[in-house]
mmCIF file of C-alpha atoms and ligand atoms in Angstrom:
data_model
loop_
_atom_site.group_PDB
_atom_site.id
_atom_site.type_symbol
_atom_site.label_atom_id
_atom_site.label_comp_id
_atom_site.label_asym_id
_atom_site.label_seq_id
_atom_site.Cartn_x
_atom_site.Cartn_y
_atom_site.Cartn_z
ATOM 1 C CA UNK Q 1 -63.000 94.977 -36.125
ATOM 2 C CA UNK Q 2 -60.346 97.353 -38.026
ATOM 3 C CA UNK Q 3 -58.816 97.224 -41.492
ATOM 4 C CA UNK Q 4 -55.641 94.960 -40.039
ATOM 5 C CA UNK Q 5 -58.027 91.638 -40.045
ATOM 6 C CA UNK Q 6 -58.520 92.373 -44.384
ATOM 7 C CA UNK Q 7 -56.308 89.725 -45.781
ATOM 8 C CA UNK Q 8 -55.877 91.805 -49.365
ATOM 9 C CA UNK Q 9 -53.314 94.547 -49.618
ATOM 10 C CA UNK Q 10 -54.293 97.393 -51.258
ATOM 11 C CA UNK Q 11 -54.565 97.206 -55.176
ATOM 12 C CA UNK Q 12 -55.142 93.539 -54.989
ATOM 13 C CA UNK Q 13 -57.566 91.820 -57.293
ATOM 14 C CA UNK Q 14 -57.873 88.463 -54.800
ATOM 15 C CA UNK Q 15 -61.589 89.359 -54.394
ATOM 16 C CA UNK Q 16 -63.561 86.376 -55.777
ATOM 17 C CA UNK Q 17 -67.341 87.676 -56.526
ATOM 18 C CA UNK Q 18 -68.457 88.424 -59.952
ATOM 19 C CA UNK Q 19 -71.085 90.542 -59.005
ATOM 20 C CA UNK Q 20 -72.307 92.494 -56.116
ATOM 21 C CA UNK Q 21 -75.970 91.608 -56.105
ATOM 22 C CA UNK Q 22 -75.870 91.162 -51.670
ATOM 23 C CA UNK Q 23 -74.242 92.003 -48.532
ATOM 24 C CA UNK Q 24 -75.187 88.166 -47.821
ATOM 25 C CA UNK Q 25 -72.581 86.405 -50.114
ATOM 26 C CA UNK Q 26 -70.078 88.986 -48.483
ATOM 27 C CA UNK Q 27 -67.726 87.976 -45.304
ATOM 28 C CA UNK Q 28 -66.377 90.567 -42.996
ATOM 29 C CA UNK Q 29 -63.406 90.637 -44.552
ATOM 30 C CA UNK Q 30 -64.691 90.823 -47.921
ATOM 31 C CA UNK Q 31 -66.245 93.793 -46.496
ATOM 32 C CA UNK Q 32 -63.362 95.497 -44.639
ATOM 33 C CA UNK Q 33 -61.355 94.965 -47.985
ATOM 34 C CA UNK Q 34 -64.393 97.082 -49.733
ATOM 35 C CA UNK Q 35 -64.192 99.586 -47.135
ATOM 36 C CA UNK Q 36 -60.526 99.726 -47.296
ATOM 37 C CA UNK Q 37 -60.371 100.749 -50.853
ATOM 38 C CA UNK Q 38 -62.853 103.300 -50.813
ATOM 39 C CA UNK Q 39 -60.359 105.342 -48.654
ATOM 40 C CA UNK Q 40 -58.166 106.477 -51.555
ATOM 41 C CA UNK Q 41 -61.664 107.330 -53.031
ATOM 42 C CA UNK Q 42 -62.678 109.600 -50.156
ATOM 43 C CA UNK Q 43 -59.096 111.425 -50.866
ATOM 44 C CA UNK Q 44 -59.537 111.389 -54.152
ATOM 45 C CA UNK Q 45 -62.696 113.396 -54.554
ATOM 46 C CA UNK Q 46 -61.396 115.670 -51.680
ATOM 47 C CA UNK Q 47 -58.888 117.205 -55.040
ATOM 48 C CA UNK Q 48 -59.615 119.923 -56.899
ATOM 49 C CA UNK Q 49 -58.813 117.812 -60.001
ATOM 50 C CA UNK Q 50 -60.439 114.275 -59.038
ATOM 51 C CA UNK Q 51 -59.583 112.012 -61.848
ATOM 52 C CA UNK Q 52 -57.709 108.484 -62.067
ATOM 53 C CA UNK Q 53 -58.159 106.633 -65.387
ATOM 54 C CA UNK Q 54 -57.679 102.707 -65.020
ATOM 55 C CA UNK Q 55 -61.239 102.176 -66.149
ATOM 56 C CA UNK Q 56 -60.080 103.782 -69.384
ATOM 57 C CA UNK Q 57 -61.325 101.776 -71.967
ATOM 58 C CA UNK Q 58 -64.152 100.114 -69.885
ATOM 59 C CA UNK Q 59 -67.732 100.940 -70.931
ATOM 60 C CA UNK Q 60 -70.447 100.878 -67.831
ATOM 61 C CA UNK Q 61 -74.111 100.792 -68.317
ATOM 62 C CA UNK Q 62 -76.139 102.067 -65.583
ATOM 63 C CA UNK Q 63 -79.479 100.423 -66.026
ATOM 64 C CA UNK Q 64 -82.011 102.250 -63.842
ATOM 65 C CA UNK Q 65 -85.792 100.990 -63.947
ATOM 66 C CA UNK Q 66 -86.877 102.885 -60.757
ATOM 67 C CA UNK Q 67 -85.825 106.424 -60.059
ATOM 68 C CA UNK Q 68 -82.877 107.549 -58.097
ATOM 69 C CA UNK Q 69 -80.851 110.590 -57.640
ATOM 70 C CA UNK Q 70 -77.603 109.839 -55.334
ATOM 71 C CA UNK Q 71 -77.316 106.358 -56.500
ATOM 72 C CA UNK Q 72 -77.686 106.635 -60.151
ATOM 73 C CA UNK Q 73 -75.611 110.018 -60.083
ATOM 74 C CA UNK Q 74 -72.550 108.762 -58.066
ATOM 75 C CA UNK Q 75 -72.330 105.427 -60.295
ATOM 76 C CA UNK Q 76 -72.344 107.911 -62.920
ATOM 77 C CA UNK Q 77 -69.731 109.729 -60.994
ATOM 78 C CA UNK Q 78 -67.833 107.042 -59.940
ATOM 79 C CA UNK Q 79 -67.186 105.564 -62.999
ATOM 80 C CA UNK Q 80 -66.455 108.719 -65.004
ATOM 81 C CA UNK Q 81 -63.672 109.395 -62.206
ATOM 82 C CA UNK Q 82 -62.091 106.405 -63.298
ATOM 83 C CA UNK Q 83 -62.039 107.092 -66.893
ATOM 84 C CA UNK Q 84 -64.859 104.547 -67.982
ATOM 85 C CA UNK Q 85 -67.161 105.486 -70.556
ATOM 86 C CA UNK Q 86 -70.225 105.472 -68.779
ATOM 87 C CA UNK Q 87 -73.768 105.548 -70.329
ATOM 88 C CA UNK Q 88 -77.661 105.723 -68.129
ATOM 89 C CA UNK Q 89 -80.091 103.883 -69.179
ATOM 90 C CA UNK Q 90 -83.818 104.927 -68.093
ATOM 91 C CA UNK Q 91 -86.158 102.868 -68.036
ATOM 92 C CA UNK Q 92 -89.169 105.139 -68.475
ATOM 93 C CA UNK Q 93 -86.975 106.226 -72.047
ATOM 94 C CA UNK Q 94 -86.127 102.496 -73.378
ATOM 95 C CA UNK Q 95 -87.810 99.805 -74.901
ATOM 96 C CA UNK Q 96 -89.374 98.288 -72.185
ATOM 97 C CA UNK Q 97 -92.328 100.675 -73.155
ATOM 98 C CA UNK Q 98 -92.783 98.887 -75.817
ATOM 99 C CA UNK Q 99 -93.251 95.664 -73.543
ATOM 100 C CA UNK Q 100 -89.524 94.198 -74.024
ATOM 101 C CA UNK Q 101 -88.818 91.709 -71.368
ATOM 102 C CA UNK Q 102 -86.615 92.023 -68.862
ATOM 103 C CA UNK Q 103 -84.166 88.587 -69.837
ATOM 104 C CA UNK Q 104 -84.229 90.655 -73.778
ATOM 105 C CA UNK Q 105 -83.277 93.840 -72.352
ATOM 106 C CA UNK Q 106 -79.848 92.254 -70.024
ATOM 107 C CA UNK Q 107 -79.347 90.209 -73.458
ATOM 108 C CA UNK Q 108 -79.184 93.768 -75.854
ATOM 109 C CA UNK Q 109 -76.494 95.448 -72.945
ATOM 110 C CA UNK Q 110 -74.690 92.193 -73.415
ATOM 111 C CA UNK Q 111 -74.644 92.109 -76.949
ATOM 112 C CA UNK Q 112 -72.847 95.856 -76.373
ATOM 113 C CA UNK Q 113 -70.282 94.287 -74.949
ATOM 114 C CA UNK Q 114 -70.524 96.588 -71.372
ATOM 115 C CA UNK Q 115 -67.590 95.716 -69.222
ATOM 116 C CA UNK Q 116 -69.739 96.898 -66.100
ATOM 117 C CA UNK Q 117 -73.822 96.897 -65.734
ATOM 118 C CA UNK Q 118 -75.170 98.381 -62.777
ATOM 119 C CA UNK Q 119 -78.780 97.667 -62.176
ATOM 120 C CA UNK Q 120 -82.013 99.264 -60.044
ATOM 121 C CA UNK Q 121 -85.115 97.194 -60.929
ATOM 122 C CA UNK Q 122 -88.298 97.044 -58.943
ATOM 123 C CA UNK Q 123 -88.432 93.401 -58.415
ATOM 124 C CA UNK Q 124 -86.528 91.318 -55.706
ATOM 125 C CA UNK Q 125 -84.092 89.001 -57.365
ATOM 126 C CA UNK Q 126 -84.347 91.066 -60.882
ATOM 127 C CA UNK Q 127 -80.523 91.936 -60.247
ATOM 128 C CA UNK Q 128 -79.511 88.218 -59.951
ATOM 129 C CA UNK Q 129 -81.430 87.160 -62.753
ATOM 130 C CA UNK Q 130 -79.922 89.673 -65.196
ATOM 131 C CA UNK Q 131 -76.313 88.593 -63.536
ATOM 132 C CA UNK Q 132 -77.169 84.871 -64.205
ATOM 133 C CA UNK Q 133 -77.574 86.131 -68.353
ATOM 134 C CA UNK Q 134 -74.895 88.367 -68.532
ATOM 135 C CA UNK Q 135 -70.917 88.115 -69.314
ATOM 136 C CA UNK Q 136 -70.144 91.299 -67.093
ATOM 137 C CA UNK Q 137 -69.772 92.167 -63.211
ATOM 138 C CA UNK Q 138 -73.552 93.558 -62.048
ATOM 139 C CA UNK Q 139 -73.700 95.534 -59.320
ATOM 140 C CA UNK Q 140 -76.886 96.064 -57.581
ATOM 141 C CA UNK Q 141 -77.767 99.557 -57.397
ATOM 142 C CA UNK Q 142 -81.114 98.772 -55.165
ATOM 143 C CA UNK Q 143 -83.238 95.673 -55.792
ATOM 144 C CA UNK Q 144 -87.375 95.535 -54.500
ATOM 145 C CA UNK Q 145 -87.112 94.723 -51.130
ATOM 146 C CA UNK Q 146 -84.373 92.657 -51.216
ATOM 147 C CA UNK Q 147 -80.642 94.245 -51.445
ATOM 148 C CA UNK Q 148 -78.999 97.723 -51.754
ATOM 149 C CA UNK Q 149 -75.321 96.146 -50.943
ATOM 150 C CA UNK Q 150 -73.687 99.956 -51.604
ATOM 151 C CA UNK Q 151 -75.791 101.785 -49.437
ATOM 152 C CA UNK Q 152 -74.857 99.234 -46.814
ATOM 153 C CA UNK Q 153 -71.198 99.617 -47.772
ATOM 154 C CA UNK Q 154 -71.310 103.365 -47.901
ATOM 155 C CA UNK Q 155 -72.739 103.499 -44.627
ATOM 156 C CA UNK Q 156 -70.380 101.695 -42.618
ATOM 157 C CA UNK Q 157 -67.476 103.523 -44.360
ATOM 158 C CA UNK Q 158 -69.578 106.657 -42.861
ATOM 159 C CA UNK Q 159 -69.527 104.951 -39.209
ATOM 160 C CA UNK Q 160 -66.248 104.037 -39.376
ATOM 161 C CA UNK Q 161 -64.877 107.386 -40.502
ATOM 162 C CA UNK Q 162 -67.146 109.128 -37.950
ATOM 163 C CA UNK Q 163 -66.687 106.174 -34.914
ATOM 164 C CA UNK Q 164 -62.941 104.878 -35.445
ATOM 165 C CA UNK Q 165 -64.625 101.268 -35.609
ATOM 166 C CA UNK Q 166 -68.159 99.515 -36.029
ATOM 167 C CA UNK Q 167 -67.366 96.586 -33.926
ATOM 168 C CA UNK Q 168 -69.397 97.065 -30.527
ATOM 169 C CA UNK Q 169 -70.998 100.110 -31.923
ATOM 170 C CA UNK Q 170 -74.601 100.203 -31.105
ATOM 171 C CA UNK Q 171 -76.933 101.006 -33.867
ATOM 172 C CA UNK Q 172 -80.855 101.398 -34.300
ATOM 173 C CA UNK Q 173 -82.708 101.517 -37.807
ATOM 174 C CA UNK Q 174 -86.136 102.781 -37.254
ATOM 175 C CA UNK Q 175 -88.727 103.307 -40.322
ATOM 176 C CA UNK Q 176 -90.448 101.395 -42.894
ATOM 177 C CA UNK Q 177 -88.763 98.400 -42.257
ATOM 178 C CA UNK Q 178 -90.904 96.031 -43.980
ATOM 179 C CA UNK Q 179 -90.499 97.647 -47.033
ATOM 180 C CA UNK Q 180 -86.552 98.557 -47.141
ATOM 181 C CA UNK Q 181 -83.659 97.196 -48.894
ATOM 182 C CA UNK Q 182 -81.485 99.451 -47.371
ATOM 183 C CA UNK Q 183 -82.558 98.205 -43.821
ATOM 184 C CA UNK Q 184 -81.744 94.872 -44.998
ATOM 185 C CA UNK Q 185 -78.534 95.471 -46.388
ATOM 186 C CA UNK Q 186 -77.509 97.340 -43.594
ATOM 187 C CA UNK Q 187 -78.221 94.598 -41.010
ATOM 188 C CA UNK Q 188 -76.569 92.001 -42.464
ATOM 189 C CA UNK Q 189 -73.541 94.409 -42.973
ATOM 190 C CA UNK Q 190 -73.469 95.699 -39.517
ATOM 191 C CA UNK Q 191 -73.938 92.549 -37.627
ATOM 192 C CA UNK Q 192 -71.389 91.201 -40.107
ATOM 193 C CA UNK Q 193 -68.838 93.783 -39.267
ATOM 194 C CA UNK Q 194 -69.815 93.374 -35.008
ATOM 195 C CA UNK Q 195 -72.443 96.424 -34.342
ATOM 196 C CA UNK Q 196 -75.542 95.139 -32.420
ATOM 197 C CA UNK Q 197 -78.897 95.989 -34.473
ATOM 198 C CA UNK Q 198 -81.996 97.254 -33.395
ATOM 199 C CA UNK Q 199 -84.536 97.688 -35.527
ATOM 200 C CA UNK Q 200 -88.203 99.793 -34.528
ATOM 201 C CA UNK Q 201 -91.324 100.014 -36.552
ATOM 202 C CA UNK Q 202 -95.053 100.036 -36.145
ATOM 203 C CA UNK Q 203 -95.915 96.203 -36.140
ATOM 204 C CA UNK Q 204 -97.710 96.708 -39.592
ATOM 205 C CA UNK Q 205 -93.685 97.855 -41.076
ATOM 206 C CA UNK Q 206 -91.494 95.206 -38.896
ATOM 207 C CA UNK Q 207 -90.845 91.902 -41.369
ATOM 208 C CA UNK Q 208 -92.165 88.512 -39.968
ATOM 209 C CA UNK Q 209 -89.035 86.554 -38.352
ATOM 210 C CA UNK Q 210 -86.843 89.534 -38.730
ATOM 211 C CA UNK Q 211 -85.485 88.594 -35.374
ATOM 212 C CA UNK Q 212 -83.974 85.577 -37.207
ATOM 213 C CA UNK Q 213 -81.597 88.038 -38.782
ATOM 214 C CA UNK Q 214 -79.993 88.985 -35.555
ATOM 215 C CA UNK Q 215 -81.621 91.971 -34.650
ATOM 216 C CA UNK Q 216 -83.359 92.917 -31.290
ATOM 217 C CA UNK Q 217 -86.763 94.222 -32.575
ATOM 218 C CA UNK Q 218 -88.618 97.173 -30.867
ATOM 219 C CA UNK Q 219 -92.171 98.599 -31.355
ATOM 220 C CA UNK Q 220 -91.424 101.870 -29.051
ATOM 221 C CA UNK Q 221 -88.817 104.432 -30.390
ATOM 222 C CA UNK Q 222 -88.092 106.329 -27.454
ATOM 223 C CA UNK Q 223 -86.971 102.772 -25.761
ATOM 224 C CA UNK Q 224 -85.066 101.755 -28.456
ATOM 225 C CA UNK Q 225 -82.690 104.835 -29.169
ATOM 226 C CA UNK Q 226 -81.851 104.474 -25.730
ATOM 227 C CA UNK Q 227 -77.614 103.859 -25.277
ATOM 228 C CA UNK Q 228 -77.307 103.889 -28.833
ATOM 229 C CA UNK Q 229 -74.429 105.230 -31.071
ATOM 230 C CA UNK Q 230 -76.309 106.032 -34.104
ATOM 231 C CA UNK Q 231 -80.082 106.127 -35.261
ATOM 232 C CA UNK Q 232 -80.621 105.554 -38.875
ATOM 233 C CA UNK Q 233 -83.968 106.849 -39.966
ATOM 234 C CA UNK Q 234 -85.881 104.973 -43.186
ATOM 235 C CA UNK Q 235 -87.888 106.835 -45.923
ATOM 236 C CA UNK Q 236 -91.778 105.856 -45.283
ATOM 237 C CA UNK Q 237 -91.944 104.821 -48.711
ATOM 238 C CA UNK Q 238 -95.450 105.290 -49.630
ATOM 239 C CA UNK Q 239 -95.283 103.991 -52.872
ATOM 240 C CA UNK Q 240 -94.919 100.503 -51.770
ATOM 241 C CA UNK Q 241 -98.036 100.673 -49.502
ATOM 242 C CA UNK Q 242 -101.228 99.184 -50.993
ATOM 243 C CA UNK Q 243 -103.681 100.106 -48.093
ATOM 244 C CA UNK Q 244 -103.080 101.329 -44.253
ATOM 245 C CA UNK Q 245 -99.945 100.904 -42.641
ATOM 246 C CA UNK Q 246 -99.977 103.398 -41.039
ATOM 247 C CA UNK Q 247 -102.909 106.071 -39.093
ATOM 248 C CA UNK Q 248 -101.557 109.026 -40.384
ATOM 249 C CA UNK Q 249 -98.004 110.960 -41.276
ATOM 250 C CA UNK Q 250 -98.906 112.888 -37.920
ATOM 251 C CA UNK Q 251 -99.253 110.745 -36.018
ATOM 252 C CA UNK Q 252 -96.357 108.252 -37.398
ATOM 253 C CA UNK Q 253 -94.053 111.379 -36.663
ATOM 254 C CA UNK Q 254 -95.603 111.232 -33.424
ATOM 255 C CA UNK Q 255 -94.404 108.199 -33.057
ATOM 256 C CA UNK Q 256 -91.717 107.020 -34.829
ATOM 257 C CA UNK Q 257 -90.288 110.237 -35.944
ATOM 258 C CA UNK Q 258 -86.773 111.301 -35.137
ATOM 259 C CA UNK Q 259 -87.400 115.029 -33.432
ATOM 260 C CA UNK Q 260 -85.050 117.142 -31.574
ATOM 261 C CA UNK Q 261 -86.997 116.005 -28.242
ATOM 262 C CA UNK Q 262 -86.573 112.429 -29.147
ATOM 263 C CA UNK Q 263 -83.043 113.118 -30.061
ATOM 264 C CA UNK Q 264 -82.472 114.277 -26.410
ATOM 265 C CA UNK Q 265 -82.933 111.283 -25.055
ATOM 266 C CA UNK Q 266 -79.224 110.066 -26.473
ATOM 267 C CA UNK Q 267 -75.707 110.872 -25.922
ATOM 268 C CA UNK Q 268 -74.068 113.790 -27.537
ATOM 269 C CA UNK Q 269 -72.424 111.748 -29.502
ATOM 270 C CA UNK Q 270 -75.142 109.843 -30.973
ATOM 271 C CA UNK Q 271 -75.067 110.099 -34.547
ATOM 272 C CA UNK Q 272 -77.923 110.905 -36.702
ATOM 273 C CA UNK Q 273 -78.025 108.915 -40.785
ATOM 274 C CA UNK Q 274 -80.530 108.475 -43.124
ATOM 275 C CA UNK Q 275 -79.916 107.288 -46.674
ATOM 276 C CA UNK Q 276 -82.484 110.123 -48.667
ATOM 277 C CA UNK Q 277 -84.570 110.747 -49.949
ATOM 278 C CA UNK Q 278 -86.057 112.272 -46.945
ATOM 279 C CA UNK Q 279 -89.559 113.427 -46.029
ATOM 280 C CA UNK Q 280 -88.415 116.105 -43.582
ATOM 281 C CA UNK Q 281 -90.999 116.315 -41.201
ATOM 282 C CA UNK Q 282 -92.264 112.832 -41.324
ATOM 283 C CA UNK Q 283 -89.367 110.331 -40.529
ATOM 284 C CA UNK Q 284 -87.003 112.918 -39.718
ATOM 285 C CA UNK Q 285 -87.385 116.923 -38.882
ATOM 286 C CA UNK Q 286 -85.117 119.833 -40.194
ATOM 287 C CA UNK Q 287 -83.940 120.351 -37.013
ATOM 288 C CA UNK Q 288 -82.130 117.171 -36.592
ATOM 289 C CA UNK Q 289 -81.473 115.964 -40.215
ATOM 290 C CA UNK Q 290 -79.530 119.309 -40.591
ATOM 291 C CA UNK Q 291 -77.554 119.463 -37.564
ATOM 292 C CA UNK Q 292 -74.011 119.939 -38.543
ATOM 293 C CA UNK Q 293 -72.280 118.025 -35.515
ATOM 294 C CA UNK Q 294 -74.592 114.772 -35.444
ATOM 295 C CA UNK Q 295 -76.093 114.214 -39.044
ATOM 296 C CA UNK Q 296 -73.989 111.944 -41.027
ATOM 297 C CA UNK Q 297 -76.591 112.447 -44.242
ATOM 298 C CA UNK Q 298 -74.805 114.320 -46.342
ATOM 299 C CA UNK Q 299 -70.998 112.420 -45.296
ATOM 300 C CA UNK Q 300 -73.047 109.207 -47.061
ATOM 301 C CA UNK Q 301 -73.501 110.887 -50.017
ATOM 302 C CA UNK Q 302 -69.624 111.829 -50.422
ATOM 303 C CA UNK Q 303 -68.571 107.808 -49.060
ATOM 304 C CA UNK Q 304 -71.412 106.771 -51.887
ATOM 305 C CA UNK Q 305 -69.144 108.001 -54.562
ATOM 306 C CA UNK Q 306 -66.216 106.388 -53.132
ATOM 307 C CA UNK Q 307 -67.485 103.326 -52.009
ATOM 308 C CA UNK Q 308 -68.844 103.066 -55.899
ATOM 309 C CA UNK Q 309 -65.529 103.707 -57.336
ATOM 310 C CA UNK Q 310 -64.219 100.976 -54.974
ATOM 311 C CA UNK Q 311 -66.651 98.506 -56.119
ATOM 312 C CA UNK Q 312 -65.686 99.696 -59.837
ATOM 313 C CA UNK Q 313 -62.610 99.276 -59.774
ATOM 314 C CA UNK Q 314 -62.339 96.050 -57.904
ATOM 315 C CA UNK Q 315 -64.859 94.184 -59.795
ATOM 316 C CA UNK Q 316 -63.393 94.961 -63.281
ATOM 317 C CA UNK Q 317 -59.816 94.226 -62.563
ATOM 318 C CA UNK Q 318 -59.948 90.250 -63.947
ATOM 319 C CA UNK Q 319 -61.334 92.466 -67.259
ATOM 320 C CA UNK Q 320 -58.210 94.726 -67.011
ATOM 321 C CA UNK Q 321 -56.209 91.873 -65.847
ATOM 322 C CA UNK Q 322 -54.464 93.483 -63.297
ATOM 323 C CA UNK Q 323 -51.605 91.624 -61.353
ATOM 324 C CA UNK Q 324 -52.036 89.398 -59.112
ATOM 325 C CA UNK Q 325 -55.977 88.324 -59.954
ATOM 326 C CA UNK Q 326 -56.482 84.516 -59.695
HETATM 327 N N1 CP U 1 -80.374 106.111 -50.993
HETATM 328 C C1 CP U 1 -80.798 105.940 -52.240
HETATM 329 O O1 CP U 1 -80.794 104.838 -52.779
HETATM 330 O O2 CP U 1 -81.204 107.105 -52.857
HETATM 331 P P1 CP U 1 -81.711 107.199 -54.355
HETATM 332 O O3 CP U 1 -83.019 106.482 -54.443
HETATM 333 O O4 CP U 1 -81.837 108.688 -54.621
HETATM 334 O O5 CP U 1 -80.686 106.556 -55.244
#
């Protein structure tokens, strides 16, 4: 599928979501016409001098209650590119310390009038609920297990910069599955856009009735990367594991770990992504996450700043009333 099928020309405000709380309210075109826009982005922070100012005016709230580094940083990035006035909120600093409620907390940025609130809660469905209270876009900066709709986006601007296209592409996600937004933004993405999934995890990390989602599911990593044109490796991430999942980090990089042997097994041009934080060593060694030919990781971070600005800027232009916005 290629940029041709997106119905919007560029600069158009005909996109008709709000919000951006999920890939799964998105249709392929919605998509392309996401990915589309990002590419003046991509140019843009290519510039010594990288600023455009048609959020000028705007105020953005970034409202992060779990940490982050690339996606709270290239909100904050992406918005102060366009000229908004952008302010963080951390959790660990506010008044939810004090035991204010979530609903009280989306009513105070309200009451400040934000033109923009980006959100990272904990909780899936936290992001919807504060978009339900709220007179501004929300964009979903990473949601419990449910959605992380610009990681998804920024990573199939990264395939299709790197591939040409992402319809037909093979692609395998292999990691923590059970516990990933990112994996489950990125399926319904890909598959949206034409790629054929495969997800691998220990059975203790697969989902129940992930297959329902498309997918081919595999237990055994060095049968799944087989014939495909790019492995995404997921963060184990630890700190939403109450109990065993798995027997050890050794023996899960044993297993499941992407290593320069395993790597091997795949065409030259297999491409390597993962969307950080990393534990080198674990999910993914040095020797591979570094490669300068096949690891896409740092590309995503630059397209994460783009695709950001692209969501920016689209979703506030019924605020700025730009032409053409129904
Ligand atoms: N990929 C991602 O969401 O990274 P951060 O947690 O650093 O934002």
């Amino acid at each position: 599928m290629t940029s041709r099928e997106s119905p919007y020309p560029p600069g158009s405000a005909a996109f008709p979501h709000r919000d951006l709380v999920g890939i799964d309210v998105l249709q392929p075109h919605e998509i392309l016409f996401l990915l589309d826009e990002a590419a003046q982005w991509v140019e843009l922070g290519r510039r010594p001098t990288k600023h455009d100012d048609r959020l000028a005016g705007l105020t953005i709230i970034n409202a992060f209650f779990e940490n982050s580094t690339r996606t709270l940083l290239s909100f904050e990035i992406a918005g102060k590119r366009l000229g908004a006035d952008v302010v963080n909120m951390h959790a660990a600093q506010s008044s939810i310390k004090k035991g204010e409620t979530l609903i009280d907390t989306a009513m105070t940025l309200n009451a400040m009038h934000a033109d923009a609130i980006v959100i990272r809660h904990g909780s899936s469905g936290a992001v919807q609920l504060i978009a339900d209270k709220v007179d501004c876009p929300v964009l979903n900066a990473g949601d419990g297990q449910h959605e992380h709709p610009t990681q998804a986006l920024l990573d199939a601007l990264t395939i299709r910069n790197a591939k040409g296209r992402i319809d037909g592409l093979t692609v395998v996600i292999c990691g923590d599955i059970l516990h990933s937004r990112v994996a489950r933004s990125n399926i319904l993405c890909l598959t949206s856009l034409g790629a054929r999934v495969r997800v691998c995890a220990p059975p203790a990390l697969m989902p129940a009735g992930i297959e329902e989602m498309k997918v081919e599911v595999f237990h055994d990593f060095n049968t799944a990367i087989e014939g495909v044109d790019v492995v995404m490796m997921l963060r184990l991430q630890m700190e939403r594991m109450e109990g065993e999942f798995i027997p050890s980090p050794r023996e899960y990089r044993h297993l499941y770990g992407l290593t320069e042997e395993r790597l091997a097994r795949t065409s030259p041009d297999t491409l390597v992504m993962h969307p950080g934080p990393m534990n080198r060593g674990i999910e993914i060694d040095s020797t591979v996450a570094d490669l300068v030919d096949r690891s896409l990781i740092t590309r995503q971070v630059e397209m994460g700043v783009a695709i950001r600005m692209a969501c920016l800027d689209v979703l506030t232009r019924r605020t700025r009333k730009v032409e053409g916005w129904q």
